[in-house]
XYZ file of N, CA and C in Angstrom:
369
model
N 101.473 83.650 156.177
C 101.640 83.629 154.742
C 101.718 85.050 154.158
N 100.901 85.949 154.710
C 100.900 87.327 154.211
C 102.259 87.983 154.382
N 102.858 87.792 155.537
C 104.171 88.386 155.814
C 105.217 87.833 154.847
N 105.138 86.556 154.549
C 106.079 85.935 153.617
C 105.926 86.518 152.212
N 104.702 86.738 151.772
C 104.461 87.328 150.445
C 105.045 88.748 150.365
N 104.811 89.532 151.395
C 105.349 90.900 151.423
C 106.874 90.851 151.463
N 107.425 89.930 152.241
C 108.879 89.785 152.351
C 109.509 89.436 151.003
N 108.973 88.440 150.333
C 109.525 88.016 149.034
C 109.395 89.136 148.008
N 108.226 89.746 147.936
C 108.042 90.863 147.008
C 108.974 92.013 147.322
N 109.144 92.315 148.610
C 110.032 93.390 149.023
C 111.480 93.128 148.667
N 111.912 91.883 148.851
C 113.292 91.529 148.487
C 113.520 91.728 146.997
N 112.580 91.274 146.200
C 112.716 91.431 144.742
C 112.679 92.907 144.337
N 111.758 93.659 144.915
C 111.654 95.080 144.597
C 112.907 95.858 144.953
N 113.482 95.551 146.120
C 114.708 96.234 146.552
C 115.869 95.920 145.621
N 115.980 94.662 145.198
C 117.051 94.283 144.269
C 116.886 94.966 142.918
N 115.669 95.011 142.410
C 115.415 95.677 141.120
C 115.693 97.167 141.236
N 115.303 97.763 142.361
C 115.564 99.189 142.566
C 117.060 99.477 142.557
N 117.814 98.695 143.307
C 119.256 98.894 143.385
C 119.906 98.714 142.016
N 119.561 97.647 141.320
C 120.157 97.363 140.006
C 119.805 98.441 138.997
N 118.566 98.894 139.013
C 118.137 99.938 138.075
C 118.887 101.235 138.332
N 118.981 101.618 139.595
C 119.677 102.858 139.946
C 121.145 102.795 139.539
N 121.816 101.708 139.836
C 123.233 101.559 139.474
C 123.418 101.569 137.958
N 122.574 100.863 137.242
C 122.672 100.808 135.790
C 122.511 102.193 135.171
N 121.493 102.918 135.598
C 121.256 104.243 135.023
C 122.341 105.242 135.427
N 122.821 105.167 136.650
C 123.899 106.067 137.063
C 125.171 105.822 136.273
N 125.419 104.576 135.912
C 126.634 104.277 135.161
C 126.519 104.692 133.694
N 125.317 104.819 133.193
C 125.112 105.140 131.773
C 124.771 106.597 131.510
N 124.202 107.277 132.498
C 123.763 108.657 132.311
C 124.512 109.576 133.267
N 125.352 110.401 132.739
C 126.103 111.351 133.569
C 125.347 112.677 133.599
N 124.224 112.671 134.311
C 123.400 113.866 134.372
C 123.099 114.211 135.820
N 122.672 115.441 136.049
C 122.326 115.914 137.381
C 121.007 115.297 137.840
N 120.077 115.106 136.921
C 118.742 114.610 137.258
C 118.821 113.186 137.815
N 118.080 112.876 138.873
C 118.118 111.544 139.489
C 117.283 110.509 138.715
N 117.814 110.080 137.593
C 117.070 109.182 136.699
C 116.746 107.830 137.323
N 117.599 107.308 138.166
C 117.337 106.006 138.775
C 116.087 106.020 139.637
N 116.028 106.979 140.543
C 114.865 107.097 141.423
C 113.615 107.409 140.623
N 113.734 108.301 139.663
C 112.579 108.641 138.827
C 112.061 107.410 138.094
N 112.958 106.632 137.520
C 112.563 105.449 136.751
C 111.858 104.413 137.621
N 112.422 104.114 138.791
C 111.778 103.106 139.640
C 110.448 103.617 140.199
N 110.354 104.908 140.470
C 109.092 105.443 140.967
C 108.002 105.407 139.902
N 108.341 105.713 138.668
C 107.339 105.658 137.598
C 106.947 104.218 137.288
N 107.933 103.334 137.260
C 107.654 101.919 137.003
C 106.783 101.332 138.106
N 107.151 101.594 139.340
C 106.369 101.091 140.463
C 104.961 101.651 140.479
N 104.805 102.910 140.115
C 103.470 103.513 140.056
C 102.614 102.829 139.002
N 103.203 102.565 137.847
C 102.457 101.887 136.777
C 102.084 100.464 137.180
N 103.029 99.734 137.761
C 102.757 98.355 138.191
C 101.673 98.339 139.269
N 101.757 99.244 140.231
C 100.749 99.313 141.280
C 99.380 99.660 140.692
N 99.361 100.524 139.697
C 98.102 100.844 139.027
C 97.494 99.630 138.353
N 98.320 98.833 137.675
C 97.832 97.606 137.028
C 97.253 96.659 138.072
N 97.961 96.487 139.178
C 97.490 95.594 140.248
C 96.168 96.110 140.818
N 96.105 97.389 141.125
C 94.889 97.963 141.705
C 93.720 97.907 140.737
N 94.000 98.077 139.462
C 92.924 98.093 138.477
C 92.492 96.730 137.990
N 93.333 95.719 138.173
C 93.014 94.447 137.561
C 92.934 93.233 138.458
N 93.409 93.336 139.679
C 93.427 92.153 140.547
C 92.068 92.010 141.234
N 91.428 90.872 141.046
C 90.136 90.657 141.718
C 90.330 90.458 143.220
N 89.313 90.765 144.006
C 89.420 90.608 145.465
C 89.825 89.202 145.905
N 89.520 88.200 145.112
C 89.868 86.828 145.475
C 91.364 86.551 145.343
N 92.100 87.464 144.729
C 93.544 87.293 144.541
C 94.329 88.283 145.397
N 93.958 88.383 146.658
C 94.626 89.355 147.531
C 96.113 89.050 147.700
N 96.526 87.823 147.440
C 97.940 87.469 147.549
C 98.778 88.248 146.543
N 98.180 88.565 145.377
C 98.907 89.333 144.355
C 99.153 90.750 144.866
N 98.168 91.320 145.525
C 98.318 92.664 146.089
C 99.428 92.663 147.129
N 99.468 91.636 147.970
C 100.518 91.561 148.992
C 101.897 91.377 148.372
N 102.012 90.455 147.424
C 103.304 90.156 146.803
C 103.791 91.297 145.918
N 102.945 91.734 145.004
C 103.364 92.727 144.004
C 103.132 94.156 144.485
N 101.921 94.438 144.964
C 101.597 95.808 145.363
C 102.338 96.264 146.607
N 102.133 95.546 147.702
C 102.745 95.947 148.970
C 104.240 95.638 148.998
N 104.613 94.411 148.649
C 106.018 93.999 148.733
C 106.886 94.591 147.643
N 106.639 94.176 146.397
C 107.498 94.582 145.286
C 107.470 96.093 145.061
N 106.271 96.648 144.871
C 106.182 98.091 144.596
C 106.604 98.926 145.797
N 106.300 98.424 147.001
C 106.701 99.146 148.209
C 108.207 99.280 148.330
N 108.936 98.234 147.961
C 110.400 98.283 148.037
C 111.025 98.918 146.802
N 110.348 98.807 145.673
C 110.878 99.374 144.427
C 110.828 100.895 144.449
N 109.722 101.445 144.861
C 109.549 102.891 144.833
C 110.077 103.522 146.112
N 110.370 104.819 146.044
C 110.975 105.467 147.204
C 110.665 106.958 147.239
N 109.861 107.343 148.204
C 109.589 108.757 148.402
C 110.744 109.428 149.126
N 111.386 108.698 150.009
C 112.480 109.293 150.782
C 113.668 109.652 149.896
N 114.037 108.775 148.972
C 115.153 109.096 148.067
C 114.787 110.250 147.145
N 113.554 110.266 146.654
C 113.070 111.382 145.835
C 113.211 112.693 146.610
N 112.782 112.696 147.862
C 112.851 113.911 148.683
C 114.295 114.338 148.922
N 115.137 113.389 149.298
C 116.544 113.706 149.552
C 117.229 114.229 148.292
N 117.025 113.562 147.186
C 117.669 113.998 145.938
C 117.205 115.386 145.525
N 115.946 115.696 145.779
C 115.446 117.037 145.468
C 116.108 118.078 146.363
N 116.228 117.785 147.641
C 116.898 118.702 148.573
C 118.362 118.888 148.177
N 119.036 117.810 147.805
C 120.440 117.916 147.392
C 120.588 118.736 146.113
N 119.632 118.612 145.199
C 119.672 119.441 143.993
C 119.529 120.923 144.347
N 118.635 121.226 145.267
C 118.474 122.619 145.724
C 119.754 123.090 146.389
N 120.328 122.245 147.233
C 121.573 122.601 147.921
C 122.707 122.874 146.931
N 122.721 122.151 145.815
C 123.736 122.341 144.777
C 123.379 123.455 143.800
N 122.315 124.194 144.100
C 121.839 125.301 143.268
C 121.372 124.839 141.891
N 120.968 123.595 141.788
C 120.396 123.071 140.543
C 118.880 123.196 140.647
N 118.417 124.441 140.717
C 117.001 124.707 140.976
C 116.098 124.230 139.849
N 116.557 124.339 138.620
C 115.747 123.842 137.506
C 115.563 122.330 137.610
N 116.644 121.609 137.860
C 116.555 120.150 137.985
C 115.699 119.751 139.181
N 115.814 120.477 140.283
C 115.003 120.185 141.469
C 113.526 120.396 141.176
N 113.213 121.511 140.545
C 111.815 121.802 140.190
C 111.280 120.797 139.186
N 112.099 120.462 138.208
C 111.695 119.473 137.209
C 111.453 118.119 137.867
N 112.304 117.744 138.804
C 112.146 116.475 139.505
C 110.799 116.418 140.239
N 110.460 117.477 140.927
C 109.192 117.519 141.657
C 108.013 117.466 140.687
N 108.054 118.270 139.662
C 106.933 118.348 138.720
C 106.730 117.049 137.952
N 107.779 116.543 137.332
C 107.596 115.333 136.512
C 107.361 114.103 137.382
N 107.878 114.088 138.610
C 107.610 112.955 139.495
C 106.146 112.930 139.924
N 105.606 114.080 140.267
C 104.211 114.144 140.690
C 103.264 113.858 139.522
N 103.426 114.594 138.451
C 102.542 114.416 137.300
C 102.752 113.033 136.663
N 104.011 112.653 136.511
C 104.307 111.343 135.916
C 103.805 110.201 136.765
N 103.974 110.291 138.078
C 103.501 109.239 138.974
C 101.997 109.067 138.903
N 101.286 110.177 138.910
C 99.822 110.115 138.792
C 99.401 109.549 137.439
N 100.082 109.965 136.387
C 99.765 109.444 135.052
C 100.057 107.947 134.954
N 101.162 107.509 135.545
C 101.509 106.086 135.503
C 100.515 105.240 136.293
N 100.116 105.709 137.469
C 99.114 104.974 138.241
C 97.793 104.936 137.483
N 97.378 106.072 136.963
C 96.111 106.131 136.229
C 96.126 105.260 134.984
N 97.200 105.348 134.218
C 97.318 104.521 133.022
C 97.405 103.048 133.356
N 98.183 102.712 134.390
C 98.285 101.332 134.832
C 96.955 100.803 135.327
N 96.209 101.621 136.050
C 94.896 101.227 136.554
C 93.955 100.888 135.395
N 93.943 101.763 134.416
C 93.086 101.515 133.245
C 93.529 100.260 132.499
N 94.830 100.086 132.332
C 95.358 98.901 131.661
C 95.004 97.632 132.433
N 95.173 97.655 133.733
C 94.818 96.506 134.565
C 93.350 96.166 134.461
N 92.532 97.190 134.456
C 91.092 96.983 134.319
C 90.753 96.362 132.966
N 91.383 96.879 131.920
C 91.131 96.323 130.577
C 91.633 94.896 130.422
N 92.790 94.601 130.967
C 93.399 93.280 130.784
C 92.806 92.196 131.669
N 92.461 92.526 132.902
C 92.139 91.499 133.873
C 90.722 91.507 134.399
N 89.943 92.529 134.126
C 88.572 92.561 134.617
C 87.647 91.853 133.637
N 86.638 91.175 134.184
C 85.705 90.436 133.310
C 84.868 91.336 132.430
């Protein structure tokens, strides 16, 4: 059952990631990798909510949403590759900005999501 929950969540997360990236690329003609940034921040916030609010008795939610959905939605490898490609293209400001706002933003999203999850779902 656990594998099935991770599988279903992963399938949904991958589809949302792909759709989000394509949508943003078609609407924003910018150097900055907005698609990857958006899914990473969203996934960080969702994972924070799950970690902060899901009781131990609901471990299926962690498997479905945390491990499956957020695991497939977010991507460290694409973030790393896009940063390297920005450096290769001499877009050093965009590369530096990507690293800084991804790190700080990701931590802020997890922290904020954790607090929100705790407020919404904890007794």
